[in-house]
CSV table of C-alpha atoms in Angstrom, one decimal:
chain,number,residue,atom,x,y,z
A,1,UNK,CA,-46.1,-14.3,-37.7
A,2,UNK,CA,-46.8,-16.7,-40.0
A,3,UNK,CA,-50.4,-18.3,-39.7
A,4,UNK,CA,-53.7,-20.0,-40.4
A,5,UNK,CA,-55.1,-20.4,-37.3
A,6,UNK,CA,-57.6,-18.0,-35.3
A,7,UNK,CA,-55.0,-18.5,-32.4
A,8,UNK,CA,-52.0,-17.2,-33.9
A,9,UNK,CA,-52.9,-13.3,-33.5
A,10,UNK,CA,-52.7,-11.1,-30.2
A,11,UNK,CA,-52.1,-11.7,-26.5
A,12,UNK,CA,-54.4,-14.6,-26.7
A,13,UNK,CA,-52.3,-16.3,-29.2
A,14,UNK,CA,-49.5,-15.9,-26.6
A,15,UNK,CA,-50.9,-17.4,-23.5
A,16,UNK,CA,-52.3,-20.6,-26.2
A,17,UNK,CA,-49.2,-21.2,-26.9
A,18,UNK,CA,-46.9,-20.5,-24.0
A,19,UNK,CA,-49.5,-22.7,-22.2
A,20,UNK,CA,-50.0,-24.9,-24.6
A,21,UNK,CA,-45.7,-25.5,-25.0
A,22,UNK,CA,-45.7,-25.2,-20.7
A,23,UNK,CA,-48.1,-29.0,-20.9
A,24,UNK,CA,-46.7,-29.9,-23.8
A,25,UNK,CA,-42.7,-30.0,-22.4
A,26,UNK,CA,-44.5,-31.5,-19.2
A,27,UNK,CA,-45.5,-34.0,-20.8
A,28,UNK,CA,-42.3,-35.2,-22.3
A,29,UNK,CA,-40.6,-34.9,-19.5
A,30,UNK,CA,-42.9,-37.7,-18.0
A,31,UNK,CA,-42.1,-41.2,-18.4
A,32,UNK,CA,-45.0,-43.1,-20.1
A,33,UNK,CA,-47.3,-44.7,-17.4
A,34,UNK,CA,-47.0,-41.6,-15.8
A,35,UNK,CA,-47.7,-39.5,-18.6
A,36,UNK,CA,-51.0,-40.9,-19.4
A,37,UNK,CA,-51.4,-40.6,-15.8
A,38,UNK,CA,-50.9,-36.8,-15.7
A,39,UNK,CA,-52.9,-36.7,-18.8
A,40,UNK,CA,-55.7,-38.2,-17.4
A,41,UNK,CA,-56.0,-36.1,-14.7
A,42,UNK,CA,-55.5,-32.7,-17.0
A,43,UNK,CA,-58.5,-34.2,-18.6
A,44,UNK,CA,-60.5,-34.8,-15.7
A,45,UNK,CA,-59.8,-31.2,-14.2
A,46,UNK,CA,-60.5,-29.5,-17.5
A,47,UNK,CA,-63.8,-31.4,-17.9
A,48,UNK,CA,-65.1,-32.2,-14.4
A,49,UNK,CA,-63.3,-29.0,-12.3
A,50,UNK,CA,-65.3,-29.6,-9.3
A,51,UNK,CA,-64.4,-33.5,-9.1
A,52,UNK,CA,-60.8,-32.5,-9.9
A,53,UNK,CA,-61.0,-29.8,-6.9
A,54,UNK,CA,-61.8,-32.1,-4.1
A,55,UNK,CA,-59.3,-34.4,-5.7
A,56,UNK,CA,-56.7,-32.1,-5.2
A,57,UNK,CA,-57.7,-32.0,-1.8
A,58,UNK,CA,-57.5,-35.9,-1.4
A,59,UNK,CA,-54.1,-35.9,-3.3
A,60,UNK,CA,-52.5,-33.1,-3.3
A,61,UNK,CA,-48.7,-34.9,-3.4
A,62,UNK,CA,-49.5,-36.0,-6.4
A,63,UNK,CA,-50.2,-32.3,-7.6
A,64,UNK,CA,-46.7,-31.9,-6.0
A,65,UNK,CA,-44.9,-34.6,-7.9
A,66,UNK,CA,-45.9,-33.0,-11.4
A,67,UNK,CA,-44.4,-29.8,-10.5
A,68,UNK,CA,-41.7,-31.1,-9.1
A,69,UNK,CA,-41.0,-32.8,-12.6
A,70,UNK,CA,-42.0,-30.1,-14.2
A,71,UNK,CA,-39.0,-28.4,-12.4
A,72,UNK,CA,-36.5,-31.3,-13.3
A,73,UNK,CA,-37.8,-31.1,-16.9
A,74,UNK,CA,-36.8,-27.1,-17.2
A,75,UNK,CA,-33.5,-27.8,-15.9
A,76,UNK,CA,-32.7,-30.3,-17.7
A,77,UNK,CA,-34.0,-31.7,-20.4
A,78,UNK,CA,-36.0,-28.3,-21.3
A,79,UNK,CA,-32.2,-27.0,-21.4
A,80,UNK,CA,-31.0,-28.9,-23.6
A,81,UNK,CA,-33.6,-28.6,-25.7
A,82,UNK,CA,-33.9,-24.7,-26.1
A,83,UNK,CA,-30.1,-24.9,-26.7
A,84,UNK,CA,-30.6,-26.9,-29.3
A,85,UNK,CA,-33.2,-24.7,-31.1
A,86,UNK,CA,-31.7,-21.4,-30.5
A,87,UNK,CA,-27.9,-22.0,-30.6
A,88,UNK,CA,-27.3,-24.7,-33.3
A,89,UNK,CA,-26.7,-23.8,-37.0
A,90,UNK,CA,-29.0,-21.0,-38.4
A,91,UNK,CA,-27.6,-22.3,-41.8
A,92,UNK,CA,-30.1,-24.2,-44.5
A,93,UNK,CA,-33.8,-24.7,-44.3
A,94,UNK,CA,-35.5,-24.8,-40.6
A,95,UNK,CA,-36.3,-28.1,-40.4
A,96,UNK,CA,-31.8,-28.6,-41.0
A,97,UNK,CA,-31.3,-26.1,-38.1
A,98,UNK,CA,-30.4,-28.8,-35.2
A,99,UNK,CA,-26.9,-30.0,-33.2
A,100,UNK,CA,-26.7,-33.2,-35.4
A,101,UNK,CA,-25.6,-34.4,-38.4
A,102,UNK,CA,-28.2,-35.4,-40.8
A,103,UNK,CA,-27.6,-39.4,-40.1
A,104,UNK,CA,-28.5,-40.5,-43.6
A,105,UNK,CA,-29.4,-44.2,-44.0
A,106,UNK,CA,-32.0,-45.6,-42.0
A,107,UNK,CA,-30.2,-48.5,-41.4
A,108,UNK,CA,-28.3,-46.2,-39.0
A,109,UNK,CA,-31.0,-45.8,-36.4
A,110,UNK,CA,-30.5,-49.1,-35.1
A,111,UNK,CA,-27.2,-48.7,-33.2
A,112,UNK,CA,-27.7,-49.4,-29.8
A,113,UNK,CA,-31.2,-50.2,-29.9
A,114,UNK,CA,-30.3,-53.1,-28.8
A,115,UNK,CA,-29.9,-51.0,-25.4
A,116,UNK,CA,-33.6,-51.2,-24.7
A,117,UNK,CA,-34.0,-54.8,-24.9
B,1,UNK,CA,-78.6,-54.2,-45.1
B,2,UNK,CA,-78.6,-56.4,-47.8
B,3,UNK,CA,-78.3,-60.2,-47.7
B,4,UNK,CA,-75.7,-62.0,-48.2
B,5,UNK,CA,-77.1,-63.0,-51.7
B,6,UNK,CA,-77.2,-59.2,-52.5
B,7,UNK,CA,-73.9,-58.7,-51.3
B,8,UNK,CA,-70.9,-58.3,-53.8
B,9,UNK,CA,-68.6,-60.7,-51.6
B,10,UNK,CA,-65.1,-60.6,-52.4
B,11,UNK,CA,-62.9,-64.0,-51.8
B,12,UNK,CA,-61.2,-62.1,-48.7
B,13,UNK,CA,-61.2,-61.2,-45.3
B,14,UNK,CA,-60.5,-57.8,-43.9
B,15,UNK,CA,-59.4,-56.4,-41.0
B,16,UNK,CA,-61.1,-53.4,-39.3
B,17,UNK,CA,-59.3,-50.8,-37.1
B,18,UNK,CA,-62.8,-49.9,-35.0
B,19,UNK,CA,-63.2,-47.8,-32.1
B,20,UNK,CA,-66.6,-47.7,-32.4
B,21,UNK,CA,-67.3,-43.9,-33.4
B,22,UNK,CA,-69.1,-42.8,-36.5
B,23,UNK,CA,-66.2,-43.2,-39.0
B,24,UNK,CA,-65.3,-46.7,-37.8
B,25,UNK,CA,-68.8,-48.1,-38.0
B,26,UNK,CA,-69.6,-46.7,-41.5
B,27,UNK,CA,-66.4,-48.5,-42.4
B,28,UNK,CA,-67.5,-51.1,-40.4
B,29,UNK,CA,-70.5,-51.7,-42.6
B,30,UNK,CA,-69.3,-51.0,-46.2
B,31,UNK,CA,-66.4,-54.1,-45.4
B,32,UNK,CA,-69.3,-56.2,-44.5
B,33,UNK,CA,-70.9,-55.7,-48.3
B,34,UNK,CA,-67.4,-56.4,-49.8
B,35,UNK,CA,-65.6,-59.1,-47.6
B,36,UNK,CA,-66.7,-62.1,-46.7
B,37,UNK,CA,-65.0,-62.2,-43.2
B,38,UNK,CA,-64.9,-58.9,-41.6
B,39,UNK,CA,-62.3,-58.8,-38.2
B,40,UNK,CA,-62.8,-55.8,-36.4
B,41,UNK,CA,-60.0,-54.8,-34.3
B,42,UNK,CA,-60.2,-52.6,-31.4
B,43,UNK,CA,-56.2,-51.4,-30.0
B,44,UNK,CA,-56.1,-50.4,-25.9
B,45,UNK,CA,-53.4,-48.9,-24.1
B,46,UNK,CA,-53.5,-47.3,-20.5
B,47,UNK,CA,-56.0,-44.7,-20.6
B,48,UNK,CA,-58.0,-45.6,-23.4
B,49,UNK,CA,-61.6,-45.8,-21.0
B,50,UNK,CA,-65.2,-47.5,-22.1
B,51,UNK,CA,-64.7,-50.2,-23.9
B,52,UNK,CA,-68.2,-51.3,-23.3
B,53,UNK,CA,-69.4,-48.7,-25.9
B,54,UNK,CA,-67.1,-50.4,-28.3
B,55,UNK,CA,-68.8,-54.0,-27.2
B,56,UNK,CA,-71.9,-52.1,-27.9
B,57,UNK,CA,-71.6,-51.3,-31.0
B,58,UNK,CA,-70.1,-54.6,-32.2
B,59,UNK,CA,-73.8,-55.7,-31.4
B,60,UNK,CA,-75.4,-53.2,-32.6
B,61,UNK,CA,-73.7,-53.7,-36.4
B,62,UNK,CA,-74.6,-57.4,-35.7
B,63,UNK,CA,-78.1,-57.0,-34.8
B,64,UNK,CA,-78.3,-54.5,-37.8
B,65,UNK,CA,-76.6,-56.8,-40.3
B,66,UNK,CA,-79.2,-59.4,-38.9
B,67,UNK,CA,-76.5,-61.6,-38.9
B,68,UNK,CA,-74.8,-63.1,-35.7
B,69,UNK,CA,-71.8,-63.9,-37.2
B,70,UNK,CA,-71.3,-60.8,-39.6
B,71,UNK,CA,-68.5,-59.6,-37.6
B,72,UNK,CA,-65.4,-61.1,-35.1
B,73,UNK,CA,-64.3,-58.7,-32.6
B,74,UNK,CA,-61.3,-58.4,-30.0
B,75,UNK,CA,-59.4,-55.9,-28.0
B,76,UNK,CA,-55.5,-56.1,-28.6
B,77,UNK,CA,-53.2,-54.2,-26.3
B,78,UNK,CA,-50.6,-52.1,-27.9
B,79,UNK,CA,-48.6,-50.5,-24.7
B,80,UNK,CA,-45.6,-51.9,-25.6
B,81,UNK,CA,-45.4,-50.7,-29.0
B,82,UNK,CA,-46.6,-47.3,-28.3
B,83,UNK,CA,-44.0,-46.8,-25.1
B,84,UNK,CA,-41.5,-48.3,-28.1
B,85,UNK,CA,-42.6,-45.3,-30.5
B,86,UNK,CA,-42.6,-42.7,-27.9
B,87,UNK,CA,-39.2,-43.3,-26.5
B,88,UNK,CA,-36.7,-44.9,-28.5
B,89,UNK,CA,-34.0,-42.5,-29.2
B,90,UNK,CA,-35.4,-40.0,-27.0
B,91,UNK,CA,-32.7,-37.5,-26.5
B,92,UNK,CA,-31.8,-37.5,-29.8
B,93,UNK,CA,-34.9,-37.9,-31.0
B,94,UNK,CA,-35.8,-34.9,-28.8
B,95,UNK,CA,-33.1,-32.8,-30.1
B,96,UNK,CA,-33.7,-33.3,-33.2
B,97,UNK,CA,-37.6,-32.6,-33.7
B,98,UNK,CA,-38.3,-31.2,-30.6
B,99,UNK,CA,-42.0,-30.5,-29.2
B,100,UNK,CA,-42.9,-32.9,-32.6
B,101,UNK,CA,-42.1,-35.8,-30.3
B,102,UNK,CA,-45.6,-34.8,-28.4
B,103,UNK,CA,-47.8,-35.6,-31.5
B,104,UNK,CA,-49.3,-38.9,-29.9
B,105,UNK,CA,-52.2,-38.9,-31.7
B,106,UNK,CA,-50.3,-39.9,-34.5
B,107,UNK,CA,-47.6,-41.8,-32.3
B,108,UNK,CA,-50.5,-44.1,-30.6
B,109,UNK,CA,-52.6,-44.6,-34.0
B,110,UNK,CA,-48.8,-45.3,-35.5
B,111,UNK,CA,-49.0,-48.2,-32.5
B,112,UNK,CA,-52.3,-49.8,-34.0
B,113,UNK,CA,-51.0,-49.6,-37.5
B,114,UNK,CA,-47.6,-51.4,-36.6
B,115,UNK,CA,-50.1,-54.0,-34.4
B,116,UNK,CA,-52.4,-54.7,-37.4
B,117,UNK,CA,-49.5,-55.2,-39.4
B,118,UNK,CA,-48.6,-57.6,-37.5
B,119,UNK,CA,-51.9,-59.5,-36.7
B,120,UNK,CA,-51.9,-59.3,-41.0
B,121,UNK,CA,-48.9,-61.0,-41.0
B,122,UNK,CA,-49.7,-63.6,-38.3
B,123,UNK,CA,-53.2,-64.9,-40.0
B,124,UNK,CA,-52.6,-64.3,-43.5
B,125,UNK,CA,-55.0,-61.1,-44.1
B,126,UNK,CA,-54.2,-59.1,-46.8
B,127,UNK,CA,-56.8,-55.8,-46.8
B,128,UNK,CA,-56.7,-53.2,-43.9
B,129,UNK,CA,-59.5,-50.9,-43.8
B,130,UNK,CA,-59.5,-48.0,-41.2
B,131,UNK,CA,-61.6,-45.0,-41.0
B,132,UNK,CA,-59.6,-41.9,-41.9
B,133,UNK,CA,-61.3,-39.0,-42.9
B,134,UNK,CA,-59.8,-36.1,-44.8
B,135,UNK,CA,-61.5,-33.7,-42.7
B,136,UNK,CA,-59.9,-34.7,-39.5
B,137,UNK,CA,-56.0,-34.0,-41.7
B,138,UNK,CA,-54.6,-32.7,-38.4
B,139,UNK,CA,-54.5,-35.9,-37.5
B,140,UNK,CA,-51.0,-37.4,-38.6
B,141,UNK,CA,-52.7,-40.6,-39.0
B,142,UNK,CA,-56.0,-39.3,-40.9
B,143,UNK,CA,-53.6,-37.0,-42.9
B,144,UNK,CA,-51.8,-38.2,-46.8
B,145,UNK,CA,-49.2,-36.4,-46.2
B,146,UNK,CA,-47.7,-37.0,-42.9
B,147,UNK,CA,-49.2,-40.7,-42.5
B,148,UNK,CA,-51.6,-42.1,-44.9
B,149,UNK,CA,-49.2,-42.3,-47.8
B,150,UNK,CA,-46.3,-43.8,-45.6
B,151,UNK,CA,-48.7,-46.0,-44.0
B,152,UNK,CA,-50.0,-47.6,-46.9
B,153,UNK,CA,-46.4,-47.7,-48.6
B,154,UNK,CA,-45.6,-49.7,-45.6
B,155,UNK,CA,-48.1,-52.3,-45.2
B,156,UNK,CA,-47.7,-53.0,-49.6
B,157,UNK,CA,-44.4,-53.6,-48.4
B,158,UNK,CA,-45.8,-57.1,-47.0
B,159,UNK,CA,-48.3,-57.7,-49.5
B,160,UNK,CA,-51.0,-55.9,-47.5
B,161,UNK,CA,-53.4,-53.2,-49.4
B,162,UNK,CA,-54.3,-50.6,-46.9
B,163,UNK,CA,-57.5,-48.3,-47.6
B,164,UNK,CA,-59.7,-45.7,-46.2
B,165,UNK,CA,-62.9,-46.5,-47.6
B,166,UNK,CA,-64.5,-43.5,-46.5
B,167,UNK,CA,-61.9,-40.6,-46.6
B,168,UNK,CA,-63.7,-37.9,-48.9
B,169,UNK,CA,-67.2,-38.6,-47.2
B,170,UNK,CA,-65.9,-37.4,-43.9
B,171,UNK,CA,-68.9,-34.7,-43.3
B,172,UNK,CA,-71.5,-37.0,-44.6
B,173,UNK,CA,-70.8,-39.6,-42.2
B,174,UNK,CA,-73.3,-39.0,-39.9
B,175,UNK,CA,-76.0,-38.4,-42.5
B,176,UNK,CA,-75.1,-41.9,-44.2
B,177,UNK,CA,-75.2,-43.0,-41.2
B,178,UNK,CA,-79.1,-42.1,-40.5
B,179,UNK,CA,-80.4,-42.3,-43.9
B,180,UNK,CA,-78.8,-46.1,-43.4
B,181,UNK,CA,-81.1,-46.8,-40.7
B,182,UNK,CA,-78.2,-47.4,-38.3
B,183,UNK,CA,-78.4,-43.8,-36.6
B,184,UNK,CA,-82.3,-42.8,-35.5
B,185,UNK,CA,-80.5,-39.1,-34.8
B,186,UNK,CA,-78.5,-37.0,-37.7
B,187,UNK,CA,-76.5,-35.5,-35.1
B,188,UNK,CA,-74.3,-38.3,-33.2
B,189,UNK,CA,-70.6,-36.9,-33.0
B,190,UNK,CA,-69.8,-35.4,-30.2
B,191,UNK,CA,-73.5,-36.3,-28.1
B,192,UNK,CA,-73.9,-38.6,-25.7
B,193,UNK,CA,-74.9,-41.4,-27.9
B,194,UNK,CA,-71.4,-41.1,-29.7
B,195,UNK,CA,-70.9,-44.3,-28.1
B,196,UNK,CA,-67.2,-45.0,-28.5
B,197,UNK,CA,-63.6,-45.8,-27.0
B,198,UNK,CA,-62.6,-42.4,-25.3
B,199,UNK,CA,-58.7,-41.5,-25.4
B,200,UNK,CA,-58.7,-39.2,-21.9
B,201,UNK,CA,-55.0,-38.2,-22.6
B,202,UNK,CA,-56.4,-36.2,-26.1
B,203,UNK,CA,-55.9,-33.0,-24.1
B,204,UNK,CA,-52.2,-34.0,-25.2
B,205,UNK,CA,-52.5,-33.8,-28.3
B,206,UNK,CA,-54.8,-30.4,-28.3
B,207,UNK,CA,-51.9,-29.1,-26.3
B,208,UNK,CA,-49.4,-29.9,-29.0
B,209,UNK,CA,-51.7,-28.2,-31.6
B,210,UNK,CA,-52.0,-25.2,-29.4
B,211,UNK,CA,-48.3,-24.4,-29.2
B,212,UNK,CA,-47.6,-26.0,-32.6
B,213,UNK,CA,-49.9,-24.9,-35.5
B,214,UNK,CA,-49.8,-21.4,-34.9
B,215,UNK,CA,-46.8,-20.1,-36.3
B,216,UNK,CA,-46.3,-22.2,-39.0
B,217,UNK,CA,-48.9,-22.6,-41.9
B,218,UNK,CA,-50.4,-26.7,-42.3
B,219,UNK,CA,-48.4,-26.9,-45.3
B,220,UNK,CA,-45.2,-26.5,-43.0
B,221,UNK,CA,-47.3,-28.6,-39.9
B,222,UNK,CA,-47.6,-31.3,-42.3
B,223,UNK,CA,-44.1,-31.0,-44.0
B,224,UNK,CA,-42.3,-31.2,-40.8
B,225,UNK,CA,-44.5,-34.2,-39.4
B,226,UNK,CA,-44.2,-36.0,-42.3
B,227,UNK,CA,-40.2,-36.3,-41.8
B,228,UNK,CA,-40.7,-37.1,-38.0
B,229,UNK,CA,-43.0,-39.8,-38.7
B,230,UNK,CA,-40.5,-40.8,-41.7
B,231,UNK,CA,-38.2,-42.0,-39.5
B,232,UNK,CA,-40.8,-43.8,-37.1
B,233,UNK,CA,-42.1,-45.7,-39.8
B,234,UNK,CA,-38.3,-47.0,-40.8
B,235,UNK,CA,-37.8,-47.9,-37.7
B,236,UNK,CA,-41.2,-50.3,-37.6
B,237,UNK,CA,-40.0,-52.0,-41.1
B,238,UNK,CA,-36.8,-52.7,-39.9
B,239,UNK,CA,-37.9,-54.4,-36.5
B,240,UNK,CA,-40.7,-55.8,-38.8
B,241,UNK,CA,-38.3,-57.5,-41.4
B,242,UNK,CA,-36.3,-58.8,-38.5
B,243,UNK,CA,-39.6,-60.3,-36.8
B,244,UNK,CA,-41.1,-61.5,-40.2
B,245,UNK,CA,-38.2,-63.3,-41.3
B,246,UNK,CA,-36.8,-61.2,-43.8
B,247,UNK,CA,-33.5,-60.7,-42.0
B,248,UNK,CA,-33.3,-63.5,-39.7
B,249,UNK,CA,-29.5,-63.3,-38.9
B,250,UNK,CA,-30.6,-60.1,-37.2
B,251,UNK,CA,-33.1,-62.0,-34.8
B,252,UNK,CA,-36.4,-61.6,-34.5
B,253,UNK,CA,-37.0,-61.3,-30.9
B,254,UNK,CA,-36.9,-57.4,-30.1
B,255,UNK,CA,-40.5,-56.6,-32.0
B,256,UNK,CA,-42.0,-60.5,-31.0
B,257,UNK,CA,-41.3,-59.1,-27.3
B,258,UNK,CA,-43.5,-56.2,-27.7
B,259,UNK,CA,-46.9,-58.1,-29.4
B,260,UNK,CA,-48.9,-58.3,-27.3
B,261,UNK,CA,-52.1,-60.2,-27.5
């Protein structure tokens, strides 16, 4: 495996990077108040762990909620995702490799933008 | 410090991306021996915490400037841009650059850019001065090839000269810093008297890295950000024509419904 990090050799490199891709998919799965939400509480229990813990014990539907998410993510949008990476084209360089079309002019990306508005 | 009959004043204004860390106030102070009106411009979204360090800080370059008036300062909110930047064309989007859509580092800085573009636009002020560092290039926004470049291709666009006054002095920072007088300690960065806006969702973007980096080289990492962030960045000049009058028959109202103040 290709690298220049300390992290990309050994079992340790695994568990950074399954775990590290586990929060990361969480995360886009997670609408955006709700994402800094879950953020700021990863941060909390990563910093303050003691704080978090009797947090948890407050709250602990909220701990439900994100892995119930979590769950909906894998099953969905985590699907569709891995099916784009692993079964699309394997023709032309990586960053090529996806389900779509190269879409060309920018002036494309607008259509139905207007969607969100 | 120097007075303002030692300073080399240049017939502008500037604005100041400042969050109140090390980087930002050395910026902070070179703009005030260049420019004669020096905005500094502090960005908030949910989660950004202690903006009273930032408040701080302002005073503190004021009271070290020994002038009350060296600096303006306010907080503009940039949720609406940011939740823009995050999720427009998700699922395609998603498909096709994957996990790259969890860089939001870059995605929220991206946010401030497109703000102070903006707020250039809306008073007429025509330098930008942020304070990138080269050492911190993991950073999409810190980084010339995913960001920098783009970024400053973007605001010239308008008219606007975007610069990072301080990008190859990024590990003498906090020794200029103390030698200035400013700082009574070398070591600020990471202590508690690194008295500046705290992002509490970083862990995000530390998570990204984690899974990310490893298995490609940074020549690849910033390769395949720079053509995510590509696309971002067409996407603000479009809206940004349409909202600065450059395509009116398009309307203007889809970017003037996300500034907010």
């Amino acid at each position: 495996m290709k690298t220049d990090t300390a992290a990309g050799r050994g079992l340790g490199s695994l568990w950074l990077r399954l775990s590290g891709l586990a929060l990361v998919l969480l995360s886009l799965a997670l609408p955006y108040r709700l994402r800094w939400r879950w953020a700021y509480a990863l941060n909390f229990i990563l910093n303050r762990p003691r704080a978090s813990g009797a947090l948890l014990l407050k709250k602990p539907s909220q701990w439900l909620n994100h892995a119930l998410l979590g769950v909906i993510y894998f099953i969905g949008i985590g699907g569709s995702w891995l099916a784009a990476r692993f079964l699309g084209p394997k023709r032309g360089p990586r960053e090529e490799r996806t389900f779509w079309r190269d879409r060309g002019d920018p002036g494309g990306y607008d259509s139905g933008m207007d969607d969100q508005f | 410090m120097n007075s303002p009959i030692e300073r080399r004043l240049e017939a502008e204004e500037v604005i100041v991306l400042f969050s109140g860390g090390c980087d930002s106030v050395l910026t902070a102070l070179r703009a005030y021996d260049r420019f004669q009106k020096v905005h500094l411009v502090t960005f908030l979204r949910a989660g950004l915490i202690h903006t009273e360090h930032v408040e701080q800080q302002v005073d503190r370059l004021r009271h070290f400037q020994g002038d009350a008036q060296a600096y303006t300062h306010r907080f503009i909110r940039t949720d609406r841009l940011i939740e823009f930047l995050l999720y427009e064309n998700y699922l395609r989007n998603l498909m096709r650059h994957g996990t790259r859509l969890a860089s939001h580092c870059g995605l929220c800085k991206l946010s401030f850019h497109w703000r102070t573009l903006t707020l250039c636009l809306e008073q007429g002020v025509r330098r930008v001065w942020d304070g990138a560092v080269r050492s911190a290039k993991v950073y999409p926004e810190q980084n010339e090839t995913i960001l920098l470049k783009p970024l400053g291709e973007l605001y010239s666009r308008y008219g606007i000269r975007h610069e990072t006054p301080i990008y190859e002095e990024g590990l003498q920072v906090e020794d200029e810093l103390f030698h200035m007088g400013f700082h009574k300690r070398r070591k600020v960065k990471g202590t508690v008297f690194d008295q500046q806006l705290v992002c509490s969702q970083q862990v995000l973007f530390a998570m990204f890295l984690r899974w990310f980096l490893p298995g490609r080289s940074f020549a690849e990492y910033e390769a395949g950000l720079a053509g995510f962030y590509a696309e971002k960045i067409n996407i603000i000049r479009e809206l940004t024509d349409e909202w600065a009058g450059a395509r009116p028959d398009r309307g203007a109202a889809r970017l003037a419904a996300m500034l907010e103040g």
